Amino acid sequence: MNIDLHCHSTASDGLLKPEELVARAAANGVEILALTDHDGVSGLAEARTKAESQGVRFVDGVEISVTWEGSTVHIVGLQIDPEDPVLRSGLESIREGRATRAEKMGEALAAAGVPDSFAGAKTYAENPSLISRSHFARHLVKTGLAPDVKSVFQRYLVKGKPGFVPHQWASLGDAVSWIRASGGIAVVAHPGRYNFSKLELHAFLAEFRDCGGAGIEVVTGSHSPEQYFEFARIAREFGFTASRGSDYHGKGESRADLGTLPQLPYDLKPVWHDW
Ligand code: AMP
Ligand code: MN
Ligand code: MN
Ligand code: MN
């Protein structure tokens, strides 16, 4: 089966509308697809309708921004109920923080000699309640500040760089409990991306498991092939189910296209084992 359980639409920082994203997934042979926009569920209804018309099985998802011990981590929720009031109000609280953060990013960049980036970023954000660093990055590339999104992140938008504004996202426990309250499964997104020491990674995963987390992404567009093996081992060690997802954002911005990554190692229990 070709299963892709992580991607983004214009409801957050993807480049394709939900229905365009589903059409692309279908064309790539994806049979089960989850849309996992950052901190919001507003793209799910459109994506589901399109998926039904294309014979793709659709899974409601979300990717929640979390602050754990001072680091930003992402927790994916799968098979959530997008109408659940606990989940909805939790996500709304994170989105509110994004607006102020974006204003502060604009001020920080202006102080570093890059004017008008907040207004510029807004023109790239189709969902006005979800403005992200990706939208700043696209604007800054357009103004000629850097050749591509990747380098603009490295020069301006990551910790220690002029446009980075520290932000407090949801707590790990809250994010997992919102997902579970809505009937969903909590999965650690791209665990290889956090620059944790071995000790930190273990502490993080143990806490995630203790608060009800169930899975981790093993095969993701954010992992190298070596990391597939590393996190397969960790999935076995912690008893986590394993997920596969491209984290596709759009042409030119993602390493993996929808549904094109390798399969999970055969001995892992996939997150979809009982679907
Ligand atoms: P935010 O949630 O506003 O902090 O934005 C995070 C998003 O920025 C991620 O979901 C990625 O889509 C994108 N991103 C983060 N780091 C990088 C990077 N180094 N290069 C390109 N995109 C990145
Ligand atoms: Mn993103
Ligand atoms: Mn992520
Ligand atoms: Mn993502």
PDB file of C-alpha atoms and ligand atoms in Angstrom:
ATOM      1  CA  MET A   1       0.000   0.000   0.000  1.00  0.00           C
ATOM      2  CA  ASN A   2       1.133   3.533  -0.721  1.00  0.00           C
ATOM      3  CA  ILE A   3       0.380   5.509   2.419  1.00  0.00           C
ATOM      4  CA  ASP A   4       1.391   9.130   3.068  1.00  0.00           C
ATOM      5  CA  LEU A   5       0.438  10.530   6.449  1.00  0.00           C
ATOM      6  CA  HIS A   6       2.093  13.955   6.518  1.00  0.00           C
ATOM      7  CA  CYS A   7       1.699  16.909   4.150  1.00  0.00           C
ATOM      8  CA  HIS A   8       0.675  20.557   3.994  1.00  0.00           C
ATOM      9  CA  SER A   9      -1.793  22.653   2.020  1.00  0.00           C
ATOM     10  CA  THR A  10      -2.481  26.383   1.757  1.00  0.00           C
ATOM     11  CA  ALA A  11      -4.476  25.995   4.985  1.00  0.00           C
ATOM     12  CA  SER A  12      -1.007  26.278   6.577  1.00  0.00           C
ATOM     13  CA  ASP A  13       2.317  26.650   4.765  1.00  0.00           C
ATOM     14  CA  GLY A  14       1.872  24.364   1.757  1.00  0.00           C
ATOM     15  CA  LEU A  15       1.777  25.709  -1.790  1.00  0.00           C
ATOM     16  CA  LEU A  16      -1.183  23.665  -3.088  1.00  0.00           C
ATOM     17  CA  LYS A  17      -4.830  24.052  -2.163  1.00  0.00           C
ATOM     18  CA  PRO A  18      -6.211  21.014  -0.308  1.00  0.00           C
ATOM     19  CA  GLU A  19      -7.936  19.668  -3.415  1.00  0.00           C
ATOM     20  CA  GLU A  20      -4.849  20.197  -5.584  1.00  0.00           C
ATOM     21  CA  LEU A  21      -2.756  18.376  -3.018  1.00  0.00           C
ATOM     22  CA  VAL A  22      -5.134  15.401  -3.007  1.00  0.00           C
ATOM     23  CA  ALA A  23      -5.146  15.306  -6.817  1.00  0.00           C
ATOM     24  CA  ARG A  24      -1.355  15.226  -6.816  1.00  0.00           C
ATOM     25  CA  ALA A  25      -1.310  12.451  -4.218  1.00  0.00           C
ATOM     26  CA  ALA A  26      -3.788  10.423  -6.280  1.00  0.00           C
ATOM     27  CA  ALA A  27      -1.703  10.922  -9.430  1.00  0.00           C
ATOM     28  CA  ASN A  28       1.338   9.691  -7.497  1.00  0.00           C
ATOM     29  CA  GLY A  29      -0.523   6.534  -6.503  1.00  0.00           C
ATOM     30  CA  VAL A  30      -1.221   7.365  -2.855  1.00  0.00           C
ATOM     31  CA  GLU A  31      -3.999   5.108  -1.537  1.00  0.00           C
ATOM     32  CA  ILE A  32      -4.323   6.474   1.998  1.00  0.00           C
ATOM     33  CA  LEU A  33      -3.569  10.148   2.614  1.00  0.00           C
ATOM     34  CA  ALA A  34      -3.554  12.314   5.739  1.00  0.00           C
ATOM     35  CA  LEU A  35      -3.472  16.098   5.474  1.00  0.00           C
ATOM     36  CA  THR A  36      -1.584  17.459   8.482  1.00  0.00           C
ATOM     37  CA  ASP A  37      -1.569  21.239   8.342  1.00  0.00           C
ATOM     38  CA  HIS A  38       0.181  23.148  11.099  1.00  0.00           C
ATOM     39  CA  ASP A  39      -2.030  24.040  14.060  1.00  0.00           C
ATOM     40  CA  GLY A  40      -5.308  23.948  12.147  1.00  0.00           C
ATOM     41  CA  VAL A  41      -7.932  21.785  10.503  1.00  0.00           C
ATOM     42  CA  SER A  42      -9.514  24.204   8.028  1.00  0.00           C
ATOM     43  CA  GLY A  43      -8.275  22.329   4.934  1.00  0.00           C
ATOM     44  CA  LEU A  44      -9.651  18.924   5.890  1.00  0.00           C
ATOM     45  CA  ALA A  45     -13.217  19.170   4.573  1.00  0.00           C
ATOM     46  CA  GLU A  46     -12.121  20.214   1.057  1.00  0.00           C
ATOM     47  CA  ALA A  47      -9.412  17.554   1.011  1.00  0.00           C
ATOM     48  CA  ARG A  48     -11.828  14.818   2.109  1.00  0.00           C
ATOM     49  CA  THR A  49     -14.367  15.682  -0.561  1.00  0.00           C
ATOM     50  CA  LYS A  50     -11.694  15.582  -3.247  1.00  0.00           C
ATOM     51  CA  ALA A  51     -10.228  12.337  -1.882  1.00  0.00           C
ATOM     52  CA  GLU A  52     -13.641  10.669  -2.019  1.00  0.00           C
ATOM     53  CA  SER A  53     -14.024  11.649  -5.663  1.00  0.00           C
ATOM     54  CA  GLN A  54     -10.561  10.281  -6.481  1.00  0.00           C
ATOM     55  CA  GLY A  55     -10.856   6.971  -4.636  1.00  0.00           C
ATOM     56  CA  VAL A  56      -8.205   7.952  -2.081  1.00  0.00           C
ATOM     57  CA  ARG A  57      -8.882   6.975   1.512  1.00  0.00           C
ATOM     58  CA  PHE A  58      -8.598  10.153   3.573  1.00  0.00           C
ATOM     59  CA  VAL A  59      -7.392  10.519   7.160  1.00  0.00           C
ATOM     60  CA  ASP A  60      -8.032  13.702   9.123  1.00  0.00           C
ATOM     61  CA  GLY A  61      -4.769  14.994  10.537  1.00  0.00           C
ATOM     62  CA  VAL A  62      -2.987  17.958  12.077  1.00  0.00           C
ATOM     63  CA  GLU A  63       0.599  18.865  13.016  1.00  0.00           C
ATOM     64  CA  ILE A  64       0.764  20.635  16.370  1.00  0.00           C
ATOM     65  CA  SER A  65       3.615  22.976  17.341  1.00  0.00           C
ATOM     66  CA  VAL A  66       4.948  22.164  20.816  1.00  0.00           C
ATOM     67  CA  THR A  67       7.593  23.614  23.091  1.00  0.00           C
ATOM     68  CA  TRP A  68       9.407  20.938  25.068  1.00  0.00           C
ATOM     69  CA  GLU A  69      12.280  21.947  27.361  1.00  0.00           C
ATOM     70  CA  GLY A  70      12.890  25.053  25.304  1.00  0.00           C
ATOM     71  CA  SER A  71      12.891  23.267  21.944  1.00  0.00           C
ATOM     72  CA  THR A  72      10.196  23.353  19.274  1.00  0.00           C
ATOM     73  CA  VAL A  73       8.922  19.905  18.340  1.00  0.00           C
ATOM     74  CA  HIS A  74       6.005  18.834  16.172  1.00  0.00           C
ATOM     75  CA  ILE A  75       3.356  16.287  17.090  1.00  0.00           C
ATOM     76  CA  VAL A  76       1.145  14.881  14.357  1.00  0.00           C
ATOM     77  CA  GLY A  77      -2.408  13.842  15.200  1.00  0.00           C
ATOM     78  CA  LEU A  78      -4.022  11.225  12.942  1.00  0.00           C
ATOM     79  CA  GLN A  79      -7.652  10.180  12.763  1.00  0.00           C
ATOM     80  CA  ILE A  80      -8.603  13.213  14.785  1.00  0.00           C
ATOM     81  CA  ASP A  81     -12.117  14.579  14.869  1.00  0.00           C
ATOM     82  CA  PRO A  82     -11.831  18.070  13.368  1.00  0.00           C
ATOM     83  CA  GLU A  83     -15.097  19.072  15.041  1.00  0.00           C
ATOM     84  CA  ASP A  84     -13.955  18.187  18.547  1.00  0.00           C
ATOM     85  CA  PRO A  85     -14.257  21.304  20.754  1.00  0.00           C
ATOM     86  CA  VAL A  86     -11.229  20.507  22.943  1.00  0.00           C
ATOM     87  CA  LEU A  87      -8.984  20.075  19.923  1.00  0.00           C
ATOM     88  CA  ARG A  88     -10.414  23.109  18.176  1.00  0.00           C
ATOM     89  CA  SER A  89      -9.946  25.457  21.110  1.00  0.00           C
ATOM     90  CA  GLY A  90      -6.422  24.170  21.718  1.00  0.00           C
ATOM     91  CA  LEU A  91      -5.457  24.768  18.097  1.00  0.00           C
ATOM     92  CA  GLU A  92      -7.068  28.184  18.168  1.00  0.00           C
ATOM     93  CA  SER A  93      -4.940  29.154  21.163  1.00  0.00           C
ATOM     94  CA  ILE A  94      -1.744  28.309  19.241  1.00  0.00           C
ATOM     95  CA  ARG A  95      -2.854  30.183  16.139  1.00  0.00           C
ATOM     96  CA  GLU A  96      -3.526  33.312  18.214  1.00  0.00           C
ATOM     97  CA  GLY A  97       0.111  33.300  19.323  1.00  0.00           C
ATOM     98  CA  ARG A  98       1.255  33.129  15.699  1.00  0.00           C
ATOM     99  CA  ALA A  99      -0.106  36.556  14.792  1.00  0.00           C
ATOM    100  CA  THR A 100       1.859  38.403  17.486  1.00  0.00           C
ATOM    101  CA  ARG A 101       4.934  36.351  16.764  1.00  0.00           C
ATOM    102  CA  ALA A 102       4.747  37.270  13.076  1.00  0.00           C
ATOM    103  CA  GLU A 103       4.502  40.972  13.940  1.00  0.00           C
ATOM    104  CA  LYS A 104       7.553  40.618  16.167  1.00  0.00           C
ATOM    105  CA  MET A 105       9.409  38.814  13.385  1.00  0.00           C
ATOM    106  CA  GLY A 106       8.652  41.738  11.092  1.00  0.00           C
ATOM    107  CA  GLU A 107      10.042  44.158  13.705  1.00  0.00           C
ATOM    108  CA  ALA A 108      13.139  42.041  14.292  1.00  0.00           C
ATOM    109  CA  LEU A 109      13.866  41.823  10.578  1.00  0.00           C
ATOM    110  CA  ALA A 110      13.295  45.576  10.183  1.00  0.00           C
ATOM    111  CA  ALA A 111      15.833  46.203  12.953  1.00  0.00           C
ATOM    112  CA  ALA A 112      18.253  44.049  10.951  1.00  0.00           C
ATOM    113  CA  GLY A 113      17.688  46.179   7.862  1.00  0.00           C
ATOM    114  CA  VAL A 114      14.934  44.145   6.176  1.00  0.00           C
ATOM    115  CA  PRO A 115      11.798  46.306   6.043  1.00  0.00           C
ATOM    116  CA  ASP A 116       8.126  45.409   5.464  1.00  0.00           C
ATOM    117  CA  SER A 117       8.495  41.655   5.801  1.00  0.00           C
ATOM    118  CA  PHE A 118       5.350  41.199   7.921  1.00  0.00           C
ATOM    119  CA  ALA A 119       3.209  42.786   5.203  1.00  0.00           C
ATOM    120  CA  GLY A 120       5.115  40.792   2.588  1.00  0.00           C
ATOM    121  CA  ALA A 121       4.691  37.493   4.417  1.00  0.00           C
ATOM    122  CA  LYS A 122       0.951  38.130   4.765  1.00  0.00           C
ATOM    123  CA  THR A 123       0.575  38.248   1.002  1.00  0.00           C
ATOM    124  CA  TYR A 124       1.850  34.643   0.875  1.00  0.00           C
ATOM    125  CA  ALA A 125      -0.390  33.339   3.671  1.00  0.00           C
ATOM    126  CA  GLU A 126      -3.682  32.207   2.158  1.00  0.00           C
ATOM    127  CA  ASN A 127      -4.985  31.421   5.615  1.00  0.00           C
ATOM    128  CA  PRO A 128      -4.683  34.741   7.482  1.00  0.00           C
ATOM    129  CA  SER A 129      -4.857  32.968  10.848  1.00  0.00           C
ATOM    130  CA  LEU A 130      -1.847  30.814  10.021  1.00  0.00           C
ATOM    131  CA  ILE A 131       1.228  32.826   9.220  1.00  0.00           C
ATOM    132  CA  SER A 132       4.463  30.901   9.451  1.00  0.00           C
ATOM    133  CA  ARG A 133       8.170  31.312   8.884  1.00  0.00           C
ATOM    134  CA  SER A 134       7.648  29.688   5.478  1.00  0.00           C
ATOM    135  CA  HIS A 135       5.591  32.698   4.379  1.00  0.00           C
ATOM    136  CA  PHE A 136       8.340  35.064   5.508  1.00  0.00           C
ATOM    137  CA  ALA A 137      10.853  32.889   3.673  1.00  0.00           C
ATOM    138  CA  ARG A 138       8.918  33.032   0.399  1.00  0.00           C
ATOM    139  CA  HIS A 139       8.606  36.799   0.642  1.00  0.00           C
ATOM    140  CA  LEU A 140      12.308  37.242   1.436  1.00  0.00           C
ATOM    141  CA  VAL A 141      13.298  35.068  -1.524  1.00  0.00           C
ATOM    142  CA  LYS A 142      11.039  37.142  -3.765  1.00  0.00           C
ATOM    143  CA  THR A 143      12.743  40.350  -2.628  1.00  0.00           C
ATOM    144  CA  GLY A 144      16.087  38.857  -3.630  1.00  0.00           C
ATOM    145  CA  LEU A 145      17.472  38.573  -0.114  1.00  0.00           C
ATOM    146  CA  ALA A 146      18.454  34.942  -0.629  1.00  0.00           C
ATOM    147  CA  PRO A 147      18.360  32.553  -3.580  1.00  0.00           C
ATOM    148  CA  ASP A 148      15.975  30.005  -2.077  1.00  0.00           C
ATOM    149  CA  VAL A 149      13.830  29.168   0.931  1.00  0.00           C
ATOM    150  CA  LYS A 150      16.447  26.914   2.472  1.00  0.00           C
ATOM    151  CA  SER A 151      19.159  29.564   2.527  1.00  0.00           C
ATOM    152  CA  VAL A 152      16.824  32.277   3.749  1.00  0.00           C
ATOM    153  CA  PHE A 153      16.010  30.048   6.732  1.00  0.00           C
ATOM    154  CA  GLN A 154      19.689  29.486   7.460  1.00  0.00           C
ATOM    155  CA  ARG A 155      20.547  33.177   7.226  1.00  0.00           C
ATOM    156  CA  TYR A 156      17.526  34.810   8.819  1.00  0.00           C
ATOM    157  CA  LEU A 157      14.901  32.559  10.348  1.00  0.00           C
ATOM    158  CA  VAL A 158      16.545  30.001  12.638  1.00  0.00           C
ATOM    159  CA  LYS A 159      17.653  30.347  16.262  1.00  0.00           C
ATOM    160  CA  GLY A 160      20.482  32.873  16.556  1.00  0.00           C
ATOM    161  CA  LYS A 161      19.578  34.672  13.305  1.00  0.00           C
ATOM    162  CA  PRO A 162      18.058  38.170  13.061  1.00  0.00           C
ATOM    163  CA  GLY A 163      14.483  37.202  12.182  1.00  0.00           C
ATOM    164  CA  PHE A 164      14.107  34.448  14.756  1.00  0.00           C
ATOM    165  CA  VAL A 165      11.635  35.223  17.523  1.00  0.00           C
ATOM    166  CA  PRO A 166      11.473  32.680  20.352  1.00  0.00           C
ATOM    167  CA  HIS A 167       7.947  31.461  20.886  1.00  0.00           C
ATOM    168  CA  GLN A 168       6.092  29.373  23.438  1.00  0.00           C
ATOM    169  CA  TRP A 169       3.902  26.814  21.657  1.00  0.00           C
ATOM    170  CA  ALA A 170       1.640  24.205  23.282  1.00  0.00           C
ATOM    171  CA  SER A 171       2.968  21.916  26.012  1.00  0.00           C
ATOM    172  CA  LEU A 172       3.653  18.312  25.015  1.00  0.00           C
ATOM    173  CA  GLY A 173       0.990  17.036  27.409  1.00  0.00           C
ATOM    174  CA  ASP A 174      -1.642  19.444  26.095  1.00  0.00           C
ATOM    175  CA  ALA A 175      -0.961  18.625  22.442  1.00  0.00           C
ATOM    176  CA  VAL A 176      -1.193  14.870  23.054  1.00  0.00           C
ATOM    177  CA  SER A 177      -4.307  15.263  25.174  1.00  0.00           C
ATOM    178  CA  TRP A 178      -6.092  17.416  22.559  1.00  0.00           C
ATOM    179  CA  ILE A 179      -5.352  14.792  19.911  1.00  0.00           C
ATOM    180  CA  ARG A 180      -6.551  11.968  22.133  1.00  0.00           C
ATOM    181  CA  ALA A 181      -9.613  13.899  23.294  1.00  0.00           C
ATOM    182  CA  SER A 182     -10.680  14.034  19.657  1.00  0.00           C
ATOM    183  CA  GLY A 183     -10.170  10.294  19.199  1.00  0.00           C
ATOM    184  CA  GLY A 184      -6.846  10.640  17.389  1.00  0.00           C
ATOM    185  CA  ILE A 185      -3.432   8.993  17.572  1.00  0.00           C
ATOM    186  CA  ALA A 186      -0.416  11.124  18.547  1.00  0.00           C
ATOM    187  CA  VAL A 187       2.758  10.640  16.502  1.00  0.00           C
ATOM    188  CA  VAL A 188       6.130  12.386  16.851  1.00  0.00           C
ATOM    189  CA  ALA A 189       6.881  14.194  13.596  1.00  0.00           C
ATOM    190  CA  HIS A 190      10.382  13.863  12.096  1.00  0.00           C
ATOM    191  CA  PRO A 191      12.199  12.993  15.365  1.00  0.00           C
ATOM    192  CA  GLY A 192      15.554  13.222  13.594  1.00  0.00           C
ATOM    193  CA  ARG A 193      15.225  16.947  13.089  1.00  0.00           C
ATOM    194  CA  TYR A 194      15.452  18.191  16.654  1.00  0.00           C
ATOM    195  CA  ASN A 195      19.191  18.159  17.297  1.00  0.00           C
ATOM    196  CA  PHE A 196      18.575  16.416  20.615  1.00  0.00           C
ATOM    197  CA  SER A 197      21.381  14.616  22.401  1.00  0.00           C
ATOM    198  CA  LYS A 198      20.762  10.925  22.949  1.00  0.00           C
ATOM    199  CA  LEU A 199      19.717  11.636  26.523  1.00  0.00           C
ATOM    200  CA  GLU A 200      17.350  14.433  25.527  1.00  0.00           C
ATOM    201  CA  LEU A 201      15.790  12.321  22.794  1.00  0.00           C
ATOM    202  CA  HIS A 202      15.158   9.491  25.238  1.00  0.00           C
ATOM    203  CA  ALA A 203      13.713  11.842  27.863  1.00  0.00           C
ATOM    204  CA  PHE A 204      11.473  13.425  25.245  1.00  0.00           C
ATOM    205  CA  LEU A 205      10.205  10.122  23.862  1.00  0.00           C
ATOM    206  CA  ALA A 206       9.642   8.685  27.351  1.00  0.00           C
ATOM    207  CA  GLU A 207       7.580  11.736  28.320  1.00  0.00           C
ATOM    208  CA  PHE A 208       5.672  11.540  25.029  1.00  0.00           C
ATOM    209  CA  ARG A 209       4.847   7.886  25.699  1.00  0.00           C
ATOM    210  CA  ASP A 210       3.896   8.613  29.326  1.00  0.00           C
ATOM    211  CA  CYS A 211       1.399  11.244  28.263  1.00  0.00           C
ATOM    212  CA  GLY A 212      -0.279   8.909  25.803  1.00  0.00           C
ATOM    213  CA  GLY A 213       1.750   9.261  22.612  1.00  0.00           C
ATOM    214  CA  ALA A 214       1.693   6.153  20.428  1.00  0.00           C
ATOM    215  CA  GLY A 215       3.797   6.534  17.314  1.00  0.00           C
ATOM    216  CA  ILE A 216       6.809   8.093  15.622  1.00  0.00           C
ATOM    217  CA  GLU A 217       7.604   8.926  12.045  1.00  0.00           C
ATOM    218  CA  VAL A 218      10.334   6.641  10.795  1.00  0.00           C
ATOM    219  CA  VAL A 219      10.252   7.217   7.041  1.00  0.00           C
ATOM    220  CA  THR A 220       9.799  10.953   6.449  1.00  0.00           C
ATOM    221  CA  GLY A 221      11.079  13.488   3.948  1.00  0.00           C
ATOM    222  CA  SER A 222      13.049  14.982   6.841  1.00  0.00           C
ATOM    223  CA  HIS A 223      15.099  11.837   7.517  1.00  0.00           C
ATOM    224  CA  SER A 224      18.134  10.484   5.742  1.00  0.00           C
ATOM    225  CA  PRO A 225      18.141   6.748   4.914  1.00  0.00           C
ATOM    226  CA  GLU A 226      20.465   6.208   7.908  1.00  0.00           C
ATOM    227  CA  GLN A 227      17.849   7.876  10.090  1.00  0.00           C
ATOM    228  CA  TYR A 228      15.193   5.432   8.835  1.00  0.00           C
ATOM    229  CA  PHE A 229      17.252   2.714  10.512  1.00  0.00           C
ATOM    230  CA  GLU A 230      17.981   4.760  13.607  1.00  0.00           C
ATOM    231  CA  PHE A 231      14.333   5.572  14.250  1.00  0.00           C
ATOM    232  CA  ALA A 232      13.146   2.097  13.309  1.00  0.00           C
ATOM    233  CA  ARG A 233      15.365   0.870  16.145  1.00  0.00           C
ATOM    234  CA  ILE A 234      13.923   3.500  18.479  1.00  0.00           C
ATOM    235  CA  ALA A 235      10.358   2.571  17.509  1.00  0.00           C
ATOM    236  CA  ARG A 236      11.103  -1.027  18.499  1.00  0.00           C
ATOM    237  CA  GLU A 237      12.818   0.043  21.719  1.00  0.00           C
ATOM    238  CA  PHE A 238       9.914   2.231  22.863  1.00  0.00           C
ATOM    239  CA  GLY A 239       7.139   0.076  21.458  1.00  0.00           C
ATOM    240  CA  PHE A 240       5.917   2.873  19.199  1.00  0.00           C
ATOM    241  CA  THR A 241       3.970   2.286  16.035  1.00  0.00           C
ATOM    242  CA  ALA A 242       5.703   3.683  12.943  1.00  0.00           C
ATOM    243  CA  SER A 243       4.516   6.227  10.406  1.00  0.00           C
ATOM    244  CA  ARG A 244       5.472   7.225   6.883  1.00  0.00           C
ATOM    245  CA  GLY A 245       4.934  10.715   5.507  1.00  0.00           C
ATOM    246  CA  SER A 246       6.532  12.938   2.911  1.00  0.00           C
ATOM    247  CA  ASP A 247       5.992  16.287   4.715  1.00  0.00           C
ATOM    248  CA  TYR A 248       5.349  17.638   1.229  1.00  0.00           C
ATOM    249  CA  HIS A 249       4.883  21.431   1.071  1.00  0.00           C
ATOM    250  CA  GLY A 250       5.118  22.061  -2.664  1.00  0.00           C
ATOM    251  CA  LYS A 251       7.332  21.974  -5.702  1.00  0.00           C
ATOM    252  CA  GLY A 252      10.865  23.130  -5.006  1.00  0.00           C
ATOM    253  CA  GLU A 253      10.373  23.232  -1.242  1.00  0.00           C
ATOM    254  CA  SER A 254      10.347  19.583  -0.257  1.00  0.00           C
ATOM    255  CA  ARG A 255      12.835  16.766  -0.551  1.00  0.00           C
ATOM    256  CA  ALA A 256      10.128  14.125  -1.032  1.00  0.00           C
ATOM    257  CA  ASP A 257       7.073  14.250  -3.263  1.00  0.00           C
ATOM    258  CA  LEU A 258       3.768  12.771  -2.081  1.00  0.00           C
ATOM    259  CA  GLY A 259       3.835   8.987  -1.839  1.00  0.00           C
ATOM    260  CA  THR A 260       7.365   8.516  -3.150  1.00  0.00           C
ATOM    261  CA  LEU A 261       9.348   7.569  -0.049  1.00  0.00           C
ATOM    262  CA  PRO A 262      10.494   3.997   0.683  1.00  0.00           C
ATOM    263  CA  GLN A 263       8.210   1.657   2.611  1.00  0.00           C
ATOM    264  CA  LEU A 264       8.571   1.193   6.375  1.00  0.00           C
ATOM    265  CA  PRO A 265      10.915  -1.577   7.514  1.00  0.00           C
ATOM    266  CA  TYR A 266       8.761  -4.722   7.344  1.00  0.00           C
ATOM    267  CA  ASP A 267       8.994  -5.718  11.007  1.00  0.00           C
ATOM    268  CA  LEU A 268       7.654  -2.440  12.425  1.00  0.00           C
ATOM    269  CA  LYS A 269       4.045  -2.132  13.495  1.00  0.00           C
ATOM    270  CA  PRO A 270       2.624   0.611  11.283  1.00  0.00           C
ATOM    271  CA  VAL A 271       0.454   3.302  12.816  1.00  0.00           C
ATOM    272  CA  TRP A 272      -2.309   2.153  10.414  1.00  0.00           C
ATOM    273  CA  HIS A 273      -2.190  -1.512  11.565  1.00  0.00           C
ATOM    274  CA  ASP A 274      -5.824  -1.560  12.736  1.00  0.00           C
ATOM    275  CA  TRP A 275      -7.401   0.890  10.260  1.00  0.00           C
TER     276      TRP A 275
HETATM  277  P1  AMP B   1       6.835  27.930  11.938  1.00  0.00           P
HETATM  278  O1  AMP B   1       5.851  26.877  12.390  1.00  0.00           O
HETATM  279  O2  AMP B   1       6.197  29.217  11.597  1.00  0.00           O
HETATM  280  O3  AMP B   1       8.000  28.072  12.886  1.00  0.00           O
HETATM  281  O4  AMP B   1       7.431  27.405  10.560  1.00  0.00           O
HETATM  282  C1  AMP B   1       7.971  26.134  10.501  1.00  0.00           C
HETATM  283  C2  AMP B   1       7.991  25.680   9.064  1.00  0.00           C
HETATM  284  O5  AMP B   1       9.074  26.267   8.395  1.00  0.00           O
HETATM  285  C3  AMP B   1       8.229  24.186   8.958  1.00  0.00           C
HETATM  286  O6  AMP B   1       7.028  23.493   9.036  1.00  0.00           O
HETATM  287  C4  AMP B   1       8.855  24.061   7.606  1.00  0.00           C
HETATM  288  O7  AMP B   1       7.841  24.042   6.628  1.00  0.00           O
HETATM  289  C5  AMP B   1       9.621  25.342   7.460  1.00  0.00           C
HETATM  290  N1  AMP B   1      11.045  25.198   7.807  1.00  0.00           N
HETATM  291  C6  AMP B   1      11.590  25.111   9.031  1.00  0.00           C
HETATM  292  N2  AMP B   1      12.933  25.039   8.955  1.00  0.00           N
HETATM  293  C7  AMP B   1      13.243  25.101   7.640  1.00  0.00           C
HETATM  294  C8  AMP B   1      14.459  25.058   6.893  1.00  0.00           C
HETATM  295  N3  AMP B   1      15.646  24.993   7.512  1.00  0.00           N
HETATM  296  N4  AMP B   1      14.375  25.131   5.552  1.00  0.00           N
HETATM  297  C9  AMP B   1      13.176  25.222   4.923  1.00  0.00           C
HETATM  298  N5  AMP B   1      12.007  25.245   5.569  1.00  0.00           N
HETATM  299  C10 AMP B   1      12.034  25.183   6.899  1.00  0.00           C
HETATM  300 MN    MN B   2       5.723  23.570   7.338  1.00  0.00          MN
HETATM  301 MN    MN B   3       7.123  19.652  11.109  1.00  0.00          MN
HETATM  302 MN    MN B   4       5.065  19.094   8.430  1.00  0.00          MN
END
